[in-house]
Coordinates of C-alpha atoms and ligand atoms in Angstrom, one line a residue:
X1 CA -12.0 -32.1 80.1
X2 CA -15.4 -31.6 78.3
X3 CA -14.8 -27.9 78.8
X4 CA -11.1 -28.1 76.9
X5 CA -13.3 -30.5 74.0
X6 CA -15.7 -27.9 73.7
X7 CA -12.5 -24.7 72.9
X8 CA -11.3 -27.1 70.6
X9 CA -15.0 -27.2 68.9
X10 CA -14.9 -23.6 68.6
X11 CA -11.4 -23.1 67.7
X12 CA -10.8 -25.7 64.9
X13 CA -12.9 -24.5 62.4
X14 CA -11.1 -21.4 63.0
X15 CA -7.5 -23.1 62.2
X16 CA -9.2 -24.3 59.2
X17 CA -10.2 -21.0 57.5
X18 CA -6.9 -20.0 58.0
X19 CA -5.1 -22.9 56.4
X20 CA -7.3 -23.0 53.8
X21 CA -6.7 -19.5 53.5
X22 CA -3.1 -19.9 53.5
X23 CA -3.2 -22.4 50.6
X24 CA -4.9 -20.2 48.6
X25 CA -2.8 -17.7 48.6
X26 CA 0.5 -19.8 47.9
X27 CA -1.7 -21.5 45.1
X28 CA -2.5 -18.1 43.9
X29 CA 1.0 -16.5 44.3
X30 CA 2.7 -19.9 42.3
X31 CA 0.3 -19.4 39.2
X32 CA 1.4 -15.9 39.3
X33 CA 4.8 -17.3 39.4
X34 CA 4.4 -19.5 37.1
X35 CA 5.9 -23.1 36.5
X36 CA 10.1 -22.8 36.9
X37 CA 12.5 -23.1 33.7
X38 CA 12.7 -26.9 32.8
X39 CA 16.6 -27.5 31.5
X40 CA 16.0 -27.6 27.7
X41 CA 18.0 -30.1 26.0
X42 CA 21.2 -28.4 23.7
X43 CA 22.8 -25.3 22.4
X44 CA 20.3 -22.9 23.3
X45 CA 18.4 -21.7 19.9
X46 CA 19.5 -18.7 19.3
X47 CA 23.6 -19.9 19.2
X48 CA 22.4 -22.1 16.5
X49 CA 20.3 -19.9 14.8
X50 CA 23.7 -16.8 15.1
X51 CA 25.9 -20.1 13.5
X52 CA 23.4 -19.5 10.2
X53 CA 23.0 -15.9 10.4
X54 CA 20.0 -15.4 11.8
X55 CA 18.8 -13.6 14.2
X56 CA 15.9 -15.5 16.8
X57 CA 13.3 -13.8 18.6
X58 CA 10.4 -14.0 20.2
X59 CA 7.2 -12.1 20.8
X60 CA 7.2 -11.2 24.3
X61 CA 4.4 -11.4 26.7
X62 CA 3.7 -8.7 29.0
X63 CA 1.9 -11.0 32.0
X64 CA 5.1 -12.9 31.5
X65 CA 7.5 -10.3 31.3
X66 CA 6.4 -8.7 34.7
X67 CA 5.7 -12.4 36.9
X68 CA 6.9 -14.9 36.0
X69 CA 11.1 -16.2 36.6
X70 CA 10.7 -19.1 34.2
X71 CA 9.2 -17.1 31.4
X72 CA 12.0 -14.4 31.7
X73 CA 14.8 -16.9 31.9
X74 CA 13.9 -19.0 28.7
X75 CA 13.2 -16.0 26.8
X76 CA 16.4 -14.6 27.9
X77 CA 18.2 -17.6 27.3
X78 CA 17.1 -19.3 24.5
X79 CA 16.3 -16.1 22.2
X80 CA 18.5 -12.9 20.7
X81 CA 15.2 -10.9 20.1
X82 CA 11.9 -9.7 21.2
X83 CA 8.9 -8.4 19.8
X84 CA 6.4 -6.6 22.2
X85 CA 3.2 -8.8 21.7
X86 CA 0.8 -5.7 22.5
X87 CA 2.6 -3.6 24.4
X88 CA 3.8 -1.0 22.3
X89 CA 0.2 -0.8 20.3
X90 CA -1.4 2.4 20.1
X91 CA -4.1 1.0 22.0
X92 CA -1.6 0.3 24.6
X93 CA 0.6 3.4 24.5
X94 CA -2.2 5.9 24.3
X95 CA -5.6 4.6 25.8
X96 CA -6.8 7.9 26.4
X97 CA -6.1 11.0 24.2
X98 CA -2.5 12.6 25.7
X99 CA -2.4 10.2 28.0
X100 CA 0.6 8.3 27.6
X101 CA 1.0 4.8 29.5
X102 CA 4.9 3.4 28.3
X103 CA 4.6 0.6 31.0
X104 CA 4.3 -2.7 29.1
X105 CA 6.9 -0.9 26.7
X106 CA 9.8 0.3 28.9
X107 CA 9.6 -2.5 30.5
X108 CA 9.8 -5.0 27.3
X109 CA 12.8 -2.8 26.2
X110 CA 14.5 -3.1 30.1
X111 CA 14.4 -6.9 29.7
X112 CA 16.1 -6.7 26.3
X113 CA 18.9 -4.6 27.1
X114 CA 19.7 -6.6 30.0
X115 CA 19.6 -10.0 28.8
X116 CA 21.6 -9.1 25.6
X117 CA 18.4 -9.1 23.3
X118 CA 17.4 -6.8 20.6
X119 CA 13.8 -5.3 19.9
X120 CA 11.7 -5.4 17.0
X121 CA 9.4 -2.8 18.2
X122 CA 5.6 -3.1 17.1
X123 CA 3.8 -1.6 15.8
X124 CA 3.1 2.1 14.7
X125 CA 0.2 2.1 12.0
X126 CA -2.3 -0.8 11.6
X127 CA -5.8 -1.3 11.1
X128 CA -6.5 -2.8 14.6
X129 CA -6.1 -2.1 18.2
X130 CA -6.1 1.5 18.2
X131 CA -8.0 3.7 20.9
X132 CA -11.4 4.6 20.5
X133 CA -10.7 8.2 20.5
X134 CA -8.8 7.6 17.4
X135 CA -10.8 5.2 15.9
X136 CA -14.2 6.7 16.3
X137 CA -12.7 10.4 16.3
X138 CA -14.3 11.4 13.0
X139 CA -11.0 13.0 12.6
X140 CA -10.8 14.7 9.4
X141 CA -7.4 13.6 6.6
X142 CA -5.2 16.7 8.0
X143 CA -5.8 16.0 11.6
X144 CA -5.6 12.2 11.1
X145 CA -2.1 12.6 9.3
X146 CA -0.8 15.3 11.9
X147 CA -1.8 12.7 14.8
X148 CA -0.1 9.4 12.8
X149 CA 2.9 11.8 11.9
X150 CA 3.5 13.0 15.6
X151 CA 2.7 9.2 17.0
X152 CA 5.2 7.7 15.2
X153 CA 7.5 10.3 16.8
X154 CA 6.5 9.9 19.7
X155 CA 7.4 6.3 20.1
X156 CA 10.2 6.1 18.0
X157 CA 11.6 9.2 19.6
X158 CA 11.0 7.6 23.1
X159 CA 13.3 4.7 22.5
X160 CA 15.7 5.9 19.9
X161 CA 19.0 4.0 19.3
X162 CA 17.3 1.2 21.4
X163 CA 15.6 -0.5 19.2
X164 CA 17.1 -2.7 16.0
X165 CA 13.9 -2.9 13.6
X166 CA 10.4 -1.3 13.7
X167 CA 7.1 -2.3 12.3
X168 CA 5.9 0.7 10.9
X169 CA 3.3 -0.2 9.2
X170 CA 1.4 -3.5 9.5
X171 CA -1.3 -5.6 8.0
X172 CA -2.0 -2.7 5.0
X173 CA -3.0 -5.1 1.9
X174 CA -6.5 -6.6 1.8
X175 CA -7.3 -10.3 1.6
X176 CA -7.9 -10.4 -2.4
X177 CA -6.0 -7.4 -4.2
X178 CA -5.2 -3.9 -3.0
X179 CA -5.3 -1.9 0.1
X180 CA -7.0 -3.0 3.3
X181 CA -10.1 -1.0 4.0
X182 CA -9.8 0.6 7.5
X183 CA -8.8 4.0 9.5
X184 CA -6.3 5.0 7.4
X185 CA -6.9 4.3 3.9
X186 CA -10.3 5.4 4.0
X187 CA -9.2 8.9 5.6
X188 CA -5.5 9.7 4.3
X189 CA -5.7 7.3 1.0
X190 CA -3.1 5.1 0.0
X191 CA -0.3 7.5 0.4
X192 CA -0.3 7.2 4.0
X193 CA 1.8 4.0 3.5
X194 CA 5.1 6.2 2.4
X195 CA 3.6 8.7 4.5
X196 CA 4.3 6.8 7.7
X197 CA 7.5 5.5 6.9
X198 CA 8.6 8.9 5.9
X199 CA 7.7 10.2 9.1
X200 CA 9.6 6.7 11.2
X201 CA 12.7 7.8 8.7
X202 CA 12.6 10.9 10.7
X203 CA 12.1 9.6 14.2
X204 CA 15.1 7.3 14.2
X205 CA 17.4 7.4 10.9
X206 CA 19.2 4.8 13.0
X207 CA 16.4 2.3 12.9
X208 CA 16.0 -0.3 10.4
X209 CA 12.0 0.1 8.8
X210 CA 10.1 -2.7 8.1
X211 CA 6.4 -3.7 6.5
X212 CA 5.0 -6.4 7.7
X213 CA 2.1 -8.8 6.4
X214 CA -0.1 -11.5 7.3
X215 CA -1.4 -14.1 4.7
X216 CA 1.3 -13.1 1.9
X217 CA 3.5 -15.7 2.8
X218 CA 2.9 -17.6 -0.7
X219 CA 2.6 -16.2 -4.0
X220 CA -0.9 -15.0 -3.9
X221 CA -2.9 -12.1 -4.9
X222 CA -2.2 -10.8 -1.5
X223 CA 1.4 -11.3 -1.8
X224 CA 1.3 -9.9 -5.5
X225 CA -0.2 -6.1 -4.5
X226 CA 2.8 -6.6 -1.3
X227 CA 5.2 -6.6 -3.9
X228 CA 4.3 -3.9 -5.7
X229 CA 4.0 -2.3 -2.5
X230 CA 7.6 -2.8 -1.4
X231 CA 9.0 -1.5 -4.9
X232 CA 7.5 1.7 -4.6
X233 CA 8.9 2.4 -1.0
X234 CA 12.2 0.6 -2.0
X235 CA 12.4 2.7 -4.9
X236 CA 12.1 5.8 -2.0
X237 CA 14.6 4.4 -0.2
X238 CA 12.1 4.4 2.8
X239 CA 12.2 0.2 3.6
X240 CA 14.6 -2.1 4.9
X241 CA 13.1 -5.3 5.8
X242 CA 9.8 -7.1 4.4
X243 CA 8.0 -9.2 7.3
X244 CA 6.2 -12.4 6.1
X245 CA 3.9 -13.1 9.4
X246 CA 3.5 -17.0 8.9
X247 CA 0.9 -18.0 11.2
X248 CA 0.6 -21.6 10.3
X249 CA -1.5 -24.2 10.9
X250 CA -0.7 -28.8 10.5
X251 CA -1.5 -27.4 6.5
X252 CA 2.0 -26.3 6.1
X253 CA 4.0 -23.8 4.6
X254 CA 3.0 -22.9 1.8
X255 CA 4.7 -24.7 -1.2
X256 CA 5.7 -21.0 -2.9
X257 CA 7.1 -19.5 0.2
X258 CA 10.6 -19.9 -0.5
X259 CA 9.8 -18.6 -4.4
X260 CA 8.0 -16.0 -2.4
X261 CA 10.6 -14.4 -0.4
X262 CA 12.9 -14.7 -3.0
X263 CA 11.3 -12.4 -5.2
X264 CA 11.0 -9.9 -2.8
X265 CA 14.6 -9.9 -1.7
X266 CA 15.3 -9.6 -5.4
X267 CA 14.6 -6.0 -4.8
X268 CA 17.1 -5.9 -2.2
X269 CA 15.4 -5.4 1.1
X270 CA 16.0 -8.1 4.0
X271 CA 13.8 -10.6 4.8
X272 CA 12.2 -11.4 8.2
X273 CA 9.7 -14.2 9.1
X274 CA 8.0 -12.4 12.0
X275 CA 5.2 -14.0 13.8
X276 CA 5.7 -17.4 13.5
X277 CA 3.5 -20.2 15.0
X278 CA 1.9 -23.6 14.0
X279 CA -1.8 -24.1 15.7
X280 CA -3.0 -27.2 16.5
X281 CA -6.0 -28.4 18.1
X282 CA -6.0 -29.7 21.6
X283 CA -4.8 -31.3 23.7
X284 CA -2.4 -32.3 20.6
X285 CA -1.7 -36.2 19.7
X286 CA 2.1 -37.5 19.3
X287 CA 1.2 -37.7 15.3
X288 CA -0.1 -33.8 15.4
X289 CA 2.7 -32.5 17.5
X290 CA 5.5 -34.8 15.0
X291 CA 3.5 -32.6 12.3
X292 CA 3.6 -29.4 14.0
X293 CA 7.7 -30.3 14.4
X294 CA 8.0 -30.5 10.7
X295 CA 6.0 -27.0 10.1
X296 CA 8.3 -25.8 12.3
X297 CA 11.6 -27.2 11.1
X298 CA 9.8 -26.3 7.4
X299 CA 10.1 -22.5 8.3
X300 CA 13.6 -22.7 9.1
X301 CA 14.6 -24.2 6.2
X302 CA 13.0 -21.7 3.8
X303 CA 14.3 -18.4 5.7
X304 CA 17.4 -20.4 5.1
X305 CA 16.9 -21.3 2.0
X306 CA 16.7 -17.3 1.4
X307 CA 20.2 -15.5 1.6
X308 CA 18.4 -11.9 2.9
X309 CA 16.1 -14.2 5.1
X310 CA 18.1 -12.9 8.5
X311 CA 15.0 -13.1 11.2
X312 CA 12.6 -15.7 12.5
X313 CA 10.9 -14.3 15.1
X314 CA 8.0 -17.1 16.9
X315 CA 4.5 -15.5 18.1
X316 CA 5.2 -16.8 21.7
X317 CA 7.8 -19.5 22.8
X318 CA 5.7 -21.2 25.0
X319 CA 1.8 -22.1 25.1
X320 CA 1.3 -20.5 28.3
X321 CA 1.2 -17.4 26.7
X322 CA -0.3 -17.3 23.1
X323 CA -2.7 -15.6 21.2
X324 CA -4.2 -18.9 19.4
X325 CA -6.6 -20.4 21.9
X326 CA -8.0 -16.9 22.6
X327 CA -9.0 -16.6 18.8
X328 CA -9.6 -20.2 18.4
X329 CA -11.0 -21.8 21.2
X330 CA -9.8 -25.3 21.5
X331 CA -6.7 -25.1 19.4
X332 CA -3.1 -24.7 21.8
X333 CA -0.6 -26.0 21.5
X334 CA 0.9 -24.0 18.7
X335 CA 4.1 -23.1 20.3
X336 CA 7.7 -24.8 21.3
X337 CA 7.5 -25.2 24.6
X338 CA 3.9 -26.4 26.3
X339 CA 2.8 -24.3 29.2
X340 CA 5.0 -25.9 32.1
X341 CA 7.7 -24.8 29.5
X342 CA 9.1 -28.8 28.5
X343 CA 9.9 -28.7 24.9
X344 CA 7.5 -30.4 22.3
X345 CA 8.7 -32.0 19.6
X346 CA 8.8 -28.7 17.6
X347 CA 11.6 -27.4 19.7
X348 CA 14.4 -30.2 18.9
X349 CA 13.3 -29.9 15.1
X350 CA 13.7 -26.4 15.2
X351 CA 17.1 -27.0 16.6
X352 CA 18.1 -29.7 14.2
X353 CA 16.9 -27.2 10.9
X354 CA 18.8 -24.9 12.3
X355 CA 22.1 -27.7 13.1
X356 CA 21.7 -29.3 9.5
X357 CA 24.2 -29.0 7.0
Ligands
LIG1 O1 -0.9 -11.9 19.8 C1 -1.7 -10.7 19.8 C2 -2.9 -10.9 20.7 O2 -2.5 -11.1 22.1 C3 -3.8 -9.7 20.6 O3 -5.0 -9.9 21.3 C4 -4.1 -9.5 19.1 C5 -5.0 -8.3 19.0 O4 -5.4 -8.1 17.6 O5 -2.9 -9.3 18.4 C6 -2.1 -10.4 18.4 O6 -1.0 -10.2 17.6 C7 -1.2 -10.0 16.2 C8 -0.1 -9.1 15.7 O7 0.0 -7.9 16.5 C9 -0.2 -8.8 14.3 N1 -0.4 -10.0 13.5 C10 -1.4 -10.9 13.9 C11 -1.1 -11.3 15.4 C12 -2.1 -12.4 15.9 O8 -3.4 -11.9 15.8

């Protein structure tokens, strides 16, 4: 008897290591599962947003892409578009000089084609997130040209014909007036705007070009150098489709965006909102996620209000995966869904702009 007592003794703690090890492991393989789709209540939004002409997507997370069911089956569902959140980055297509890595990519542009989505692929020249063989290179103008040039056929060339729209050039106008400092101006000048998109008219004539900007989403100096911008590569024939970022916080839209994007489409390019997503600081009262709703539901009505307004695209569906709290600590919260993917309030007003008369 005592000597039965005494196995036991040795061999519980035993049994216990391995259960606790077992729960760990489950624990660990559900958060890389993440939480299941919740049903979502309605017509998914991208039927109501194809009833009004306009195409809904969604930037597309790479973590969520690759493990989690839930993730891919809302995205899939409830969207007609995706937008590579870093994956196709030159950071993220070329860490190491020659070296390139299309992971993340092709496997953005797999998910699309078989859930019926179309890409916005982003993006090819920008300030930020480049490798630090490029951006410390000390590459000289021609070298720095002949290694945007042969980029920007490289991707393009890679997924020619499957992608709708491309972000060819992003974030290019400084805060107050003119060009943004950075890489590229300060090497190749401001030609290497026209330059770029030359070179993406090249790589895919099939693909539709777009600009796209953050902080111009009013009339403001910002805004005012964008437009001049646009004319010049309008007037080239090199753009299609002007991208107004909106990254919004419980401030609002701004009161000229509508008069805004009117006055750009007045040149006769579409209109895209492309990044779309409404911070808010955690965890998020009722009365600040009922504002948030209205933000929301404030977009939709001015790219409606906008006859070439034909894409919204949201920065992240769900606040599992968005780029907010990792820029400001503190503040989730900014998207639809909440991170066990149950719509806020922001989703049903989204639905009902896009429903209303
Ligand atoms: O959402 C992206 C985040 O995950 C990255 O860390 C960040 C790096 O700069 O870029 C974010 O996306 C940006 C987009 O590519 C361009 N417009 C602003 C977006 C938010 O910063």
């Amino acid at each position: 008897m005592l000597r039965r007592l005494r196995r036991w003794y040795v061999a519980l703690p035993v049994v216990l290591l391995v259960l606790v090890t077992l729960g760990a492991i489950a624990a660990h393989h559900d958060s890389l599962k993440g939480p299941d789709a919740k049903p979502l209540p309605g017509e998914s939004l991208r039927r109501l947003a194809a009833a009004r002409g306009i195409l809904l997507g969604s930037a597309a997370d790479d973590t969520g892409l690759r493990n989690e069911p839930g993730y891919r089956h809302d995205l899939g569902s409830q969207f007609a578009a995706l937008t590579p959140e870093n994956a196709m980055k030159w950071d993220a297509v070329e860490p190491k000089r020659g070296k390139l890595q299309w992971g993340g990519a092709d496997r953005a542009v797999d998910f699309a084609q078989q859930h019926g989505l179309k890409v916005r692929g982003h993006t090819l020249v920008w300030y930020s997130q480049l490798p630090g063989w490029l951006s410390s290179g000390g590459f000289d103008a021609p070298t720095l040209r002949r290694l945007m040039t042969a980029h920007i056929a490289k991707e393009m060339g890679r997924y020619k014909g499957r992608i709708r729209t491309w972000d060819v050039v992003n974030e290019a106008m400084a805060d107050q007036s003119g060009l943004r400092k950075g890489l590229w101006l300060d090497t190749l000048g401001p030609s290497y705007i026209a330059e770029a998109f030359a070179a993406a008219r090249k790589a895919d004539p099939g693909a539709r070009l777009a600009i796209n900007e953050i902080g111009a989403d009013g009339v403001n100096a910002k805004s005012d150098t964008y437009l001049k911008v646009v004319q010049e590569l309008k007037r080239r024939g090199l753009v299609d489709e002007v991208g107004f970022q909106a990254h919004f916080n419980l401030k609002g839209v701004p009161p000229s965006m509508a008069a805004n994007l009117k006055r750009f489409a007045d040149l006769g390019v579409d209109i895209a909102i492309t990044e779309a997503d409404v911070s808010v600081k955690d965890p998020g009262t009722p009365a600040q996620l009922t504002a948030q709703a209205k933000v929301y539901a404030d977009i939709v009505r001015v790219c409606r209000s906008v006859p070439r307004c034909k894409a919204i695209t949201v920065w992240g569906f769900t606040d599992r995966h968005s780029w907010i709290p990792d820029s400001s600590p503190g503040f989730g919260s900014a998207t639809l869904l909440d991170d066990q993917l149950r719509p806020k309030p922001a989703f049903t007003a989204f639905q009902d702009a896009l429903k209303a008369p």
